[in-house]
């Protein structure tokens, strides 16, 4: 069992027993093509959130990737890559195509693939 303190990102309420629950999602004021403006109580301040959080994650920030749940690893990009490599490392992830024609013009090369 881990001796680390529970991870409590912003927007997560952690109880004294270490269990966590999500706070209610923020109210969206405006949707832009790149972000959502969310309600803010600070004077003369605007808060923004990525559209993915609103459209795909119920208005919450991304917390812990599902592949890290139960691994006792911190939610970092490098740990996600480590777990993904362990889980999917034996699978082919790159395809190849035969080069049917190669044309060279000076320093430039052009390939036609099948």
Tab-separated table of N, CA, C and O in Angstrom:
chain	number	residue	atom	x	y	z
A	1	UNK	N	0.830	-1.184	0.000
A	1	UNK	CA	0.000	0.000	0.000
A	1	UNK	C	0.876	1.250	0.000
A	1	UNK	O	1.923	1.287	0.609
A	2	UNK	N	0.424	2.276	-0.671
A	2	UNK	CA	1.194	3.508	-0.836
A	2	UNK	C	1.195	4.328	0.451
A	2	UNK	O	0.219	4.376	1.183
A	3	UNK	N	2.322	5.008	0.690
A	3	UNK	CA	2.413	5.921	1.826
A	3	UNK	C	2.274	7.363	1.372
A	3	UNK	O	2.343	8.271	2.180
A	4	UNK	N	2.091	7.564	0.079
A	4	UNK	CA	1.928	8.920	-0.452
A	4	UNK	C	0.586	9.503	-0.048
A	4	UNK	O	-0.386	8.787	0.123
A	5	UNK	N	0.560	10.823	0.039
A	5	UNK	CA	-0.703	11.510	0.290
A	5	UNK	C	-1.574	11.393	-0.949
A	5	UNK	O	-1.072	11.290	-2.060
A	6	UNK	N	-2.892	11.378	-0.788
A	6	UNK	CA	-3.751	11.291	-1.970
A	6	UNK	C	-3.565	12.498	-2.871
A	6	UNK	O	-3.312	13.600	-2.400
A	7	UNK	N	-3.657	12.267	-4.156
A	7	UNK	CA	-3.525	13.337	-5.145
A	7	UNK	C	-4.839	14.109	-5.155
A	7	UNK	O	-5.896	13.514	-5.317
A	8	UNK	N	-4.779	15.413	-4.973
A	8	UNK	CA	-5.991	16.216	-4.923
A	8	UNK	C	-5.876	17.404	-5.847
A	8	UNK	O	-5.576	18.507	-5.425
A	9	UNK	N	-6.058	17.198	-7.160
A	9	UNK	CA	-6.026	18.332	-8.081
A	9	UNK	C	-7.178	19.296	-7.817
A	9	UNK	O	-8.146	18.938	-7.153
A	10	UNK	N	-7.058	20.479	-8.351
A	10	UNK	CA	-8.113	21.466	-8.203
A	10	UNK	C	-9.422	20.908	-8.746
A	10	UNK	O	-9.465	20.284	-9.799
A	11	UNK	N	-10.495	21.093	-8.021
A	11	UNK	CA	-11.794	20.598	-8.457
A	11	UNK	C	-12.153	19.261	-7.852
A	11	UNK	O	-13.232	18.747	-8.074
A	12	UNK	N	-11.250	18.680	-7.055
A	12	UNK	CA	-11.525	17.407	-6.412
A	12	UNK	C	-11.612	17.639	-4.919
A	12	UNK	O	-10.750	18.267	-4.313
A	13	UNK	N	-12.666	17.139	-4.321
A	13	UNK	CA	-12.842	17.256	-2.885
A	13	UNK	C	-12.367	15.953	-2.258
A	13	UNK	O	-12.848	14.881	-2.608
A	14	UNK	N	-11.410	16.024	-1.344
A	14	UNK	CA	-10.885	14.822	-0.697
A	14	UNK	C	-11.358	14.809	0.741
A	14	UNK	O	-11.164	15.761	1.485
A	15	UNK	N	-11.984	13.694	1.157
A	15	UNK	CA	-12.475	13.579	2.526
A	15	UNK	C	-11.349	13.124	3.442
A	15	UNK	O	-10.261	12.780	2.999
A	16	UNK	N	-11.605	13.074	4.741
A	16	UNK	CA	-10.580	12.674	5.706
A	16	UNK	C	-10.163	11.222	5.538
A	16	UNK	O	-9.062	10.850	5.921
A	17	UNK	N	-11.017	10.376	4.976
A	17	UNK	CA	-10.634	8.971	4.773
A	17	UNK	C	-9.883	8.765	3.459
A	17	UNK	O	-9.544	7.650	3.104
A	18	UNK	N	-9.596	9.845	2.732
A	18	UNK	CA	-8.820	9.745	1.495
A	18	UNK	C	-9.661	9.536	0.255
A	18	UNK	O	-9.143	9.545	-0.848
A	19	UNK	N	-10.967	9.342	0.388
A	19	UNK	CA	-11.792	9.167	-0.803
A	19	UNK	C	-12.013	10.529	-1.458
A	19	UNK	O	-11.923	11.568	-0.805
A	20	UNK	N	-12.263	10.504	-2.741
A	20	UNK	CA	-12.394	11.758	-3.481
A	20	UNK	C	-13.724	11.804	-4.211
A	20	UNK	O	-14.284	10.779	-4.579
A	21	UNK	N	-14.228	13.001	-4.393
A	21	UNK	CA	-15.447	13.220	-5.173
A	21	UNK	C	-15.248	14.490	-5.987
A	21	UNK	O	-14.562	15.405	-5.559
A	22	UNK	N	-15.832	14.515	-7.156
A	22	UNK	CA	-15.703	15.694	-8.007
A	22	UNK	C	-16.638	16.801	-7.549
A	22	UNK	O	-17.783	16.537	-7.179
A	23	UNK	N	-16.138	18.016	-7.582
A	23	UNK	CA	-16.973	19.176	-7.304
A	23	UNK	C	-17.920	19.370	-8.490
A	23	UNK	O	-17.668	18.862	-9.583
A	24	UNK	N	-19.011	20.087	-8.308
A	24	UNK	CA	-19.913	20.316	-9.442
A	24	UNK	C	-19.183	21.029	-10.568
A	24	UNK	O	-18.297	21.854	-10.318
A	25	UNK	N	-19.535	20.736	-11.823
A	25	UNK	CA	-18.851	21.401	-12.941
A	25	UNK	C	-19.161	22.898	-12.956
A	25	UNK	O	-20.214	23.331	-12.500
A	26	UNK	N	-18.240	23.708	-13.468
A	26	UNK	CA	-18.465	25.154	-13.514
A	26	UNK	C	-19.520	25.514	-14.558
A	26	UNK	O	-19.766	24.766	-15.499
A	27	UNK	N	-20.118	26.689	-14.385
A	27	UNK	CA	-21.100	27.188	-15.339
A	27	UNK	C	-20.355	27.777	-16.536
A	27	UNK	O	-19.436	28.582	-16.376
A	28	UNK	N	-20.738	27.352	-17.737
A	28	UNK	CA	-20.105	27.846	-18.967
A	28	UNK	C	-20.805	29.126	-19.394
A	28	UNK	O	-22.021	29.159	-19.562
A	29	UNK	N	-20.026	30.195	-19.565
A	29	UNK	CA	-20.583	31.472	-20.008
A	29	UNK	C	-20.578	31.585	-21.526
A	29	UNK	O	-21.566	32.023	-22.119
A	30	UNK	N	-19.448	31.230	-22.165
A	30	UNK	CA	-19.334	31.302	-23.625
A	30	UNK	C	-18.430	30.185	-24.107
A	30	UNK	O	-17.430	29.875	-23.475
A	31	UNK	N	-18.788	29.616	-25.253
A	31	UNK	CA	-17.927	28.623	-25.894
A	31	UNK	C	-17.219	29.298	-27.062
A	31	UNK	O	-17.872	29.904	-27.917
A	32	UNK	N	-15.909	29.222	-27.089
A	32	UNK	CA	-15.115	29.699	-28.213
A	32	UNK	C	-14.708	28.481	-29.030
A	32	UNK	O	-14.955	27.346	-28.640
A	33	UNK	N	-14.067	28.705	-30.152
A	33	UNK	CA	-13.619	27.569	-30.952
A	33	UNK	C	-12.496	26.812	-30.254
A	33	UNK	O	-12.301	25.630	-30.495
A	34	UNK	N	-11.764	27.462	-29.366
A	34	UNK	CA	-10.590	26.870	-28.723
A	34	UNK	C	-10.763	26.641	-27.224
A	34	UNK	O	-9.988	25.907	-26.630
A	35	UNK	N	-11.718	27.279	-26.589
A	35	UNK	CA	-11.857	27.179	-25.132
A	35	UNK	C	-13.260	27.585	-24.709
A	35	UNK	O	-14.032	28.135	-25.492
A	36	UNK	N	-13.571	27.321	-23.450
A	36	UNK	CA	-14.842	27.725	-22.864
A	36	UNK	C	-14.561	28.724	-21.748
A	36	UNK	O	-13.693	28.484	-20.898
A	37	UNK	N	-15.285	29.823	-21.763
A	37	UNK	CA	-15.168	30.763	-20.654
A	37	UNK	C	-16.114	30.290	-19.566
A	37	UNK	O	-17.294	30.030	-19.824
A	38	UNK	N	-15.585	30.149	-18.355
A	38	UNK	CA	-16.410	29.638	-17.263
A	38	UNK	C	-16.633	30.724	-16.222
A	38	UNK	O	-15.890	31.697	-16.147
A	39	UNK	N	-17.689	30.548	-15.435
A	39	UNK	CA	-18.060	31.521	-14.419
A	39	UNK	C	-16.930	31.706	-13.408
A	39	UNK	O	-16.278	30.746	-13.000
A	40	UNK	N	-16.719	32.955	-13.008
A	40	UNK	CA	-15.659	33.299	-12.069
A	40	UNK	C	-16.187	34.359	-11.111
A	40	UNK	O	-16.844	35.307	-11.527
A	41	UNK	N	-15.911	34.212	-9.828
A	41	UNK	CA	-16.388	35.181	-8.833
A	41	UNK	C	-15.338	36.240	-8.507
A	41	UNK	O	-15.631	37.169	-7.767
A	42	UNK	N	-14.129	36.110	-9.036
A	42	UNK	CA	-13.087	37.097	-8.788
A	42	UNK	C	-13.372	38.339	-9.625
A	42	UNK	O	-13.699	38.234	-10.803
A	43	UNK	N	-13.239	39.540	-9.050
A	43	UNK	CA	-13.533	40.758	-9.810
A	43	UNK	C	-12.537	40.961	-10.958
A	43	UNK	O	-11.345	40.707	-10.812
A	44	UNK	N	-13.065	41.397	-12.089
A	44	UNK	CA	-12.287	41.700	-13.288
A	44	UNK	C	-11.349	40.570	-13.699
A	44	UNK	O	-10.204	40.791	-14.091
A	45	UNK	N	-11.829	39.346	-13.587
A	45	UNK	CA	-11.046	38.166	-13.943
A	45	UNK	C	-11.906	37.244	-14.802
A	45	UNK	O	-13.106	37.125	-14.579
A	46	UNK	N	-11.282	36.636	-15.771
A	46	UNK	CA	-11.979	35.665	-16.610
A	46	UNK	C	-11.242	34.331	-16.500
A	46	UNK	O	-10.023	34.286	-16.499
A	47	UNK	N	-12.004	33.246	-16.389
A	47	UNK	CA	-11.412	31.913	-16.332
A	47	UNK	C	-11.794	31.142	-17.590
A	47	UNK	O	-12.913	31.256	-18.079
A	48	UNK	N	-10.845	30.342	-18.064
A	48	UNK	CA	-11.050	29.576	-19.283
A	48	UNK	C	-10.741	28.108	-19.028
A	48	UNK	O	-9.926	27.773	-18.172
A	49	UNK	N	-11.383	27.253	-19.785
A	49	UNK	CA	-11.168	25.815	-19.676
A	49	UNK	C	-11.173	25.249	-21.091
A	49	UNK	O	-11.895	25.740	-21.960
A	50	UNK	N	-10.387	24.234	-21.317
A	50	UNK	CA	-10.341	23.597	-22.634
A	50	UNK	C	-11.705	22.990	-22.965
A	50	UNK	O	-12.402	22.471	-22.091
A	51	UNK	N	-12.089	23.072	-24.227
A	51	UNK	CA	-13.391	22.542	-24.655
A	51	UNK	C	-13.550	21.058	-24.344
A	51	UNK	O	-14.647	20.597	-24.072
A	52	UNK	N	-12.463	20.279	-24.401
A	52	UNK	CA	-12.543	18.845	-24.120
A	52	UNK	C	-13.116	18.606	-22.729
A	52	UNK	O	-13.903	17.690	-22.523
A	53	UNK	N	-12.716	19.447	-21.769
A	53	UNK	CA	-13.203	19.286	-20.397
A	53	UNK	C	-14.725	19.399	-20.337
A	53	UNK	O	-15.375	18.649	-19.616
A	54	UNK	N	-15.275	20.324	-21.101
A	54	UNK	CA	-16.719	20.536	-21.108
A	54	UNK	C	-17.424	19.461	-21.934
A	54	UNK	O	-18.383	18.837	-21.490
A	55	UNK	N	-16.943	19.244	-23.154
A	55	UNK	CA	-17.637	18.377	-24.109
A	55	UNK	C	-17.450	16.885	-23.836
A	55	UNK	O	-18.347	16.100	-24.114
A	56	UNK	N	-16.306	16.491	-23.319
A	56	UNK	CA	-16.016	15.064	-23.176
A	56	UNK	C	-15.837	14.600	-21.737
A	56	UNK	O	-15.827	13.406	-21.480
A	57	UNK	N	-15.647	15.527	-20.793
A	57	UNK	CA	-15.325	15.112	-19.426
A	57	UNK	C	-16.268	15.710	-18.393
A	57	UNK	O	-15.888	15.893	-17.233
A	58	UNK	N	-17.488	16.039	-18.802
A	58	UNK	CA	-18.504	16.483	-17.850
A	58	UNK	C	-18.199	17.786	-17.137
A	58	UNK	O	-18.705	18.027	-16.046
A	59	UNK	N	-17.359	18.647	-17.732
A	59	UNK	CA	-17.044	19.924	-17.121
A	59	UNK	C	-15.922	19.854	-16.098
A	59	UNK	O	-15.683	20.812	-15.376
A	60	UNK	N	-15.227	18.725	-16.038
A	60	UNK	CA	-14.140	18.554	-15.072
A	60	UNK	C	-12.799	18.490	-15.785
A	60	UNK	O	-12.717	18.084	-16.938
A	61	UNK	N	-11.745	18.874	-15.065
A	61	UNK	CA	-10.396	18.761	-15.601
A	61	UNK	C	-10.013	17.289	-15.707
A	61	UNK	O	-10.567	16.443	-14.998
A	62	UNK	N	-9.066	16.991	-16.558
A	62	UNK	CA	-8.554	15.626	-16.649
A	62	UNK	C	-7.811	15.328	-15.351
A	62	UNK	O	-6.993	16.127	-14.908
A	63	UNK	N	-8.106	14.201	-14.737
A	63	UNK	CA	-7.480	13.878	-13.465
A	63	UNK	C	-6.452	12.769	-13.627
A	63	UNK	O	-5.293	13.020	-13.857
A	64	UNK	N	-6.865	11.546	-13.524
A	64	UNK	CA	-5.939	10.426	-13.609
A	64	UNK	C	-6.336	9.567	-14.802
A	64	UNK	O	-7.467	9.106	-14.877
A	65	UNK	N	-5.408	9.343	-15.736
A	65	UNK	CA	-5.731	8.482	-16.875
A	65	UNK	C	-6.145	7.094	-16.392
A	65	UNK	O	-5.546	6.553	-15.457
A	66	UNK	N	-7.179	6.506	-16.993
A	66	UNK	CA	-7.674	5.203	-16.532
A	66	UNK	C	-6.583	4.133	-16.453
A	66	UNK	O	-6.630	3.285	-15.571
A	67	UNK	N	-5.589	4.199	-17.332
A	67	UNK	CA	-4.561	3.156	-17.306
A	67	UNK	C	-3.663	3.252	-16.080
A	67	UNK	O	-2.964	2.309	-15.739
A	68	UNK	N	-3.674	4.373	-15.353
A	68	UNK	CA	-2.856	4.509	-14.154
A	68	UNK	C	-3.611	4.160	-12.871
A	68	UNK	O	-3.000	4.019	-11.821
A	69	UNK	N	-4.924	4.023	-12.954
A	69	UNK	CA	-5.714	3.711	-11.763
A	69	UNK	C	-5.313	2.330	-11.262
A	69	UNK	O	-5.282	1.362	-12.007
A	70	UNK	N	-4.983	2.258	-9.989
A	70	UNK	CA	-4.588	1.004	-9.368
A	70	UNK	C	-3.119	0.661	-9.512
A	70	UNK	O	-2.691	-0.401	-9.082
A	71	UNK	N	-2.302	1.547	-10.103
A	71	UNK	CA	-0.882	1.248	-10.300
A	71	UNK	C	0.004	1.892	-9.243
A	71	UNK	O	1.175	1.584	-9.176
A	72	UNK	N	-0.520	2.804	-8.428
A	72	UNK	CA	0.251	3.515	-7.407
A	72	UNK	C	1.293	4.452	-8.029
A	72	UNK	O	2.263	4.815	-7.389
A	73	UNK	N	1.121	4.816	-9.304
A	73	UNK	CA	2.024	5.743	-9.976
A	73	UNK	C	1.403	7.129	-9.999
A	73	UNK	O	0.185	7.272	-10.095
A	74	UNK	N	2.245	8.141	-9.927
A	74	UNK	CA	1.775	9.516	-10.041
A	74	UNK	C	1.281	9.760	-11.466
A	74	UNK	O	1.833	9.187	-12.421
A	75	UNK	N	0.257	10.598	-11.654
A	75	UNK	CA	-0.274	10.851	-13.003
A	75	UNK	C	0.598	11.818	-13.789
A	75	UNK	O	0.291	12.995	-13.923
A	76	UNK	N	1.728	11.312	-14.305
A	76	UNK	CA	2.615	12.117	-15.132
A	76	UNK	C	2.643	11.532	-16.534
A	76	UNK	O	2.311	10.364	-16.741
A	77	UNK	N	3.048	12.334	-17.492
A	77	UNK	CA	3.131	11.884	-18.872
A	77	UNK	C	4.099	10.709	-18.989
A	77	UNK	O	3.811	9.714	-19.659
A	78	UNK	N	5.242	10.787	-18.313
A	78	UNK	CA	6.217	9.696	-18.419
A	78	UNK	C	5.661	8.389	-17.862
A	78	UNK	O	5.917	7.315	-18.420
A	79	UNK	N	4.874	8.448	-16.790
A	79	UNK	CA	4.280	7.223	-16.255
A	79	UNK	C	3.220	6.649	-17.189
A	79	UNK	O	3.075	5.433	-17.300
A	80	UNK	N	2.464	7.517	-17.858
A	80	UNK	CA	1.492	7.028	-18.846
A	80	UNK	C	2.217	6.296	-19.970
A	80	UNK	O	1.812	5.215	-20.392
A	81	UNK	N	3.342	6.861	-20.446
A	81	UNK	CA	4.111	6.200	-21.498
A	81	UNK	C	4.675	4.868	-21.020
A	81	UNK	O	4.684	3.887	-21.759
A	82	UNK	N	5.165	4.809	-19.772
A	82	UNK	CA	5.703	3.553	-19.237
A	82	UNK	C	4.639	2.468	-19.203
A	82	UNK	O	4.867	1.340	-19.639
A	83	UNK	N	3.460	2.803	-18.685
A	83	UNK	CA	2.383	1.815	-18.595
A	83	UNK	C	1.896	1.426	-19.985
A	83	UNK	O	1.643	0.248	-20.256
A	84	UNK	N	1.790	2.399	-20.889
A	84	UNK	CA	1.361	2.098	-22.258
A	84	UNK	C	2.366	1.187	-22.953
A	84	UNK	O	1.975	0.256	-23.671
A	85	UNK	N	3.665	1.429	-22.731
A	85	UNK	CA	4.685	0.577	-23.342
A	85	UNK	C	4.616	-0.841	-22.788
A	85	UNK	O	4.758	-1.814	-23.533
A	86	UNK	N	4.379	-0.973	-21.480
A	86	UNK	CA	4.251	-2.306	-20.884
A	86	UNK	C	3.019	-3.031	-21.429
A	86	UNK	O	3.062	-4.214	-21.729
A	87	UNK	N	1.922	-2.292	-21.544
A	87	UNK	CA	0.658	-2.907	-21.961
A	87	UNK	C	0.620	-3.192	-23.460
A	87	UNK	O	0.109	-4.224	-23.887
A	88	UNK	N	1.133	-2.285	-24.277
A	88	UNK	CA	0.981	-2.388	-25.729
A	88	UNK	C	2.303	-2.559	-26.478
A	88	UNK	O	2.326	-2.524	-27.701
A	89	UNK	N	3.418	-2.731	-25.767
A	89	UNK	CA	4.728	-2.791	-26.389
A	89	UNK	C	4.908	-3.897	-27.404
A	89	UNK	O	5.665	-3.770	-28.359
A	90	UNK	N	4.206	-4.996	-27.233
A	90	UNK	CA	4.371	-6.128	-28.155
A	90	UNK	C	3.528	-5.998	-29.422
A	90	UNK	O	3.692	-6.772	-30.362
A	91	UNK	N	2.655	-5.014	-29.459
A	91	UNK	CA	1.778	-4.838	-30.628
A	91	UNK	C	2.483	-3.997	-31.691
A	91	UNK	O	3.220	-3.069	-31.377
A	92	UNK	N	2.222	-4.324	-32.940
A	92	UNK	CA	2.763	-3.516	-34.033
A	92	UNK	C	1.988	-2.203	-34.094
A	92	UNK	O	0.772	-2.201	-34.154
A	93	UNK	N	2.723	-1.106	-34.094
A	93	UNK	CA	2.043	0.189	-34.147
A	93	UNK	C	2.383	0.968	-35.410
A	93	UNK	O	1.808	1.995	-35.672
A	94	UNK	N	3.321	0.472	-36.173
A	94	UNK	CA	3.713	1.161	-37.399
A	94	UNK	C	3.509	0.218	-38.581
A	94	UNK	O	3.868	-0.950	-38.517
A	95	UNK	N	2.961	0.741	-39.647
A	95	UNK	CA	2.805	-0.036	-40.866
A	95	UNK	C	3.863	0.357	-41.885
A	95	UNK	O	4.537	1.372	-41.734
A	96	UNK	N	4.020	-0.449	-42.891
A	96	UNK	CA	4.979	-0.138	-43.954
A	96	UNK	C	4.287	-0.294	-45.306
A	96	UNK	O	3.341	-1.062	-45.441
A	97	UNK	N	4.770	0.450	-46.269
A	97	UNK	CA	4.293	0.312	-47.647
A	97	UNK	C	5.499	0.256	-48.564
A	97	UNK	O	6.496	0.936	-48.344
A	98	UNK	N	5.390	-0.541	-49.580
A	98	UNK	CA	6.463	-0.696	-50.544
A	98	UNK	C	6.586	0.568	-51.396
A	98	UNK	O	5.586	1.137	-51.825
A	99	UNK	N	7.825	1.011	-51.633
A	99	UNK	CA	8.066	2.145	-52.525
A	99	UNK	C	8.077	1.602	-53.943
A	99	UNK	O	8.911	0.773	-54.298
A	100	UNK	N	7.126	2.056	-54.760
A	100	UNK	CA	6.995	1.550	-56.122
A	100	UNK	C	7.814	2.348	-57.122
A	100	UNK	O	8.230	1.819	-58.154
A	101	UNK	N	8.031	3.630	-56.825
A	101	UNK	CA	8.807	4.455	-57.739
A	101	UNK	C	9.532	5.530	-56.942
A	101	UNK	O	8.980	6.100	-56.006
A	102	UNK	N	10.794	5.788	-57.299
A	102	UNK	CA	11.567	6.847	-56.675
A	102	UNK	C	12.078	7.760	-57.777
A	102	UNK	O	12.634	7.301	-58.771
A	103	UNK	N	11.879	9.066	-57.580
A	103	UNK	CA	12.316	10.057	-58.563
A	103	UNK	C	13.169	11.080	-57.826
A	103	UNK	O	12.771	11.632	-56.806
A	104	UNK	N	14.377	11.351	-58.339
A	104	UNK	CA	15.288	12.298	-57.699
A	104	UNK	C	15.495	13.481	-58.629
A	104	UNK	O	15.822	13.313	-59.800
A	105	UNK	N	15.271	14.688	-58.082
A	105	UNK	CA	15.522	15.940	-58.801
A	105	UNK	C	16.483	16.769	-57.957
A	105	UNK	O	16.069	17.410	-57.000
A	106	UNK	N	17.743	16.738	-58.284
A	106	UNK	CA	18.733	17.471	-57.485
A	106	UNK	C	18.824	16.889	-56.090
A	106	UNK	O	19.135	15.720	-55.912
A	107	UNK	N	18.526	17.719	-55.094
A	107	UNK	CA	18.574	17.265	-53.706
A	107	UNK	C	17.228	16.735	-53.214
A	107	UNK	O	17.118	16.274	-52.085
A	108	UNK	N	16.190	16.801	-54.032
A	108	UNK	CA	14.850	16.365	-53.624
A	108	UNK	C	14.582	14.949	-54.094
A	108	UNK	O	14.977	14.555	-55.185
A	109	UNK	N	13.874	14.193	-53.234
A	109	UNK	CA	13.456	12.838	-53.584
A	109	UNK	C	11.937	12.777	-53.537
A	109	UNK	O	11.315	13.323	-52.629
A	110	UNK	N	11.353	12.084	-54.478
A	110	UNK	CA	9.912	11.869	-54.514
A	110	UNK	C	9.668	10.368	-54.564
A	110	UNK	O	10.285	9.655	-55.333
A	111	UNK	N	8.762	9.890	-53.718
A	111	UNK	CA	8.437	8.461	-53.682
A	111	UNK	C	6.971	8.273	-54.022
A	111	UNK	O	6.101	9.063	-53.629
A	112	UNK	N	6.692	7.209	-54.722
A	112	UNK	CA	5.295	6.787	-54.928
A	112	UNK	C	5.168	5.450	-54.223
A	112	UNK	O	5.899	4.513	-54.529
A	113	UNK	N	4.276	5.407	-53.261
A	113	UNK	CA	4.107	4.205	-52.456
A	113	UNK	C	2.861	3.461	-52.866
A	113	UNK	O	1.904	4.048	-53.326
A	114	UNK	N	2.890	2.135	-52.657
A	114	UNK	CA	1.748	1.282	-52.989
A	114	UNK	C	0.744	1.188	-51.882
A	114	UNK	O	0.852	1.671	-50.819
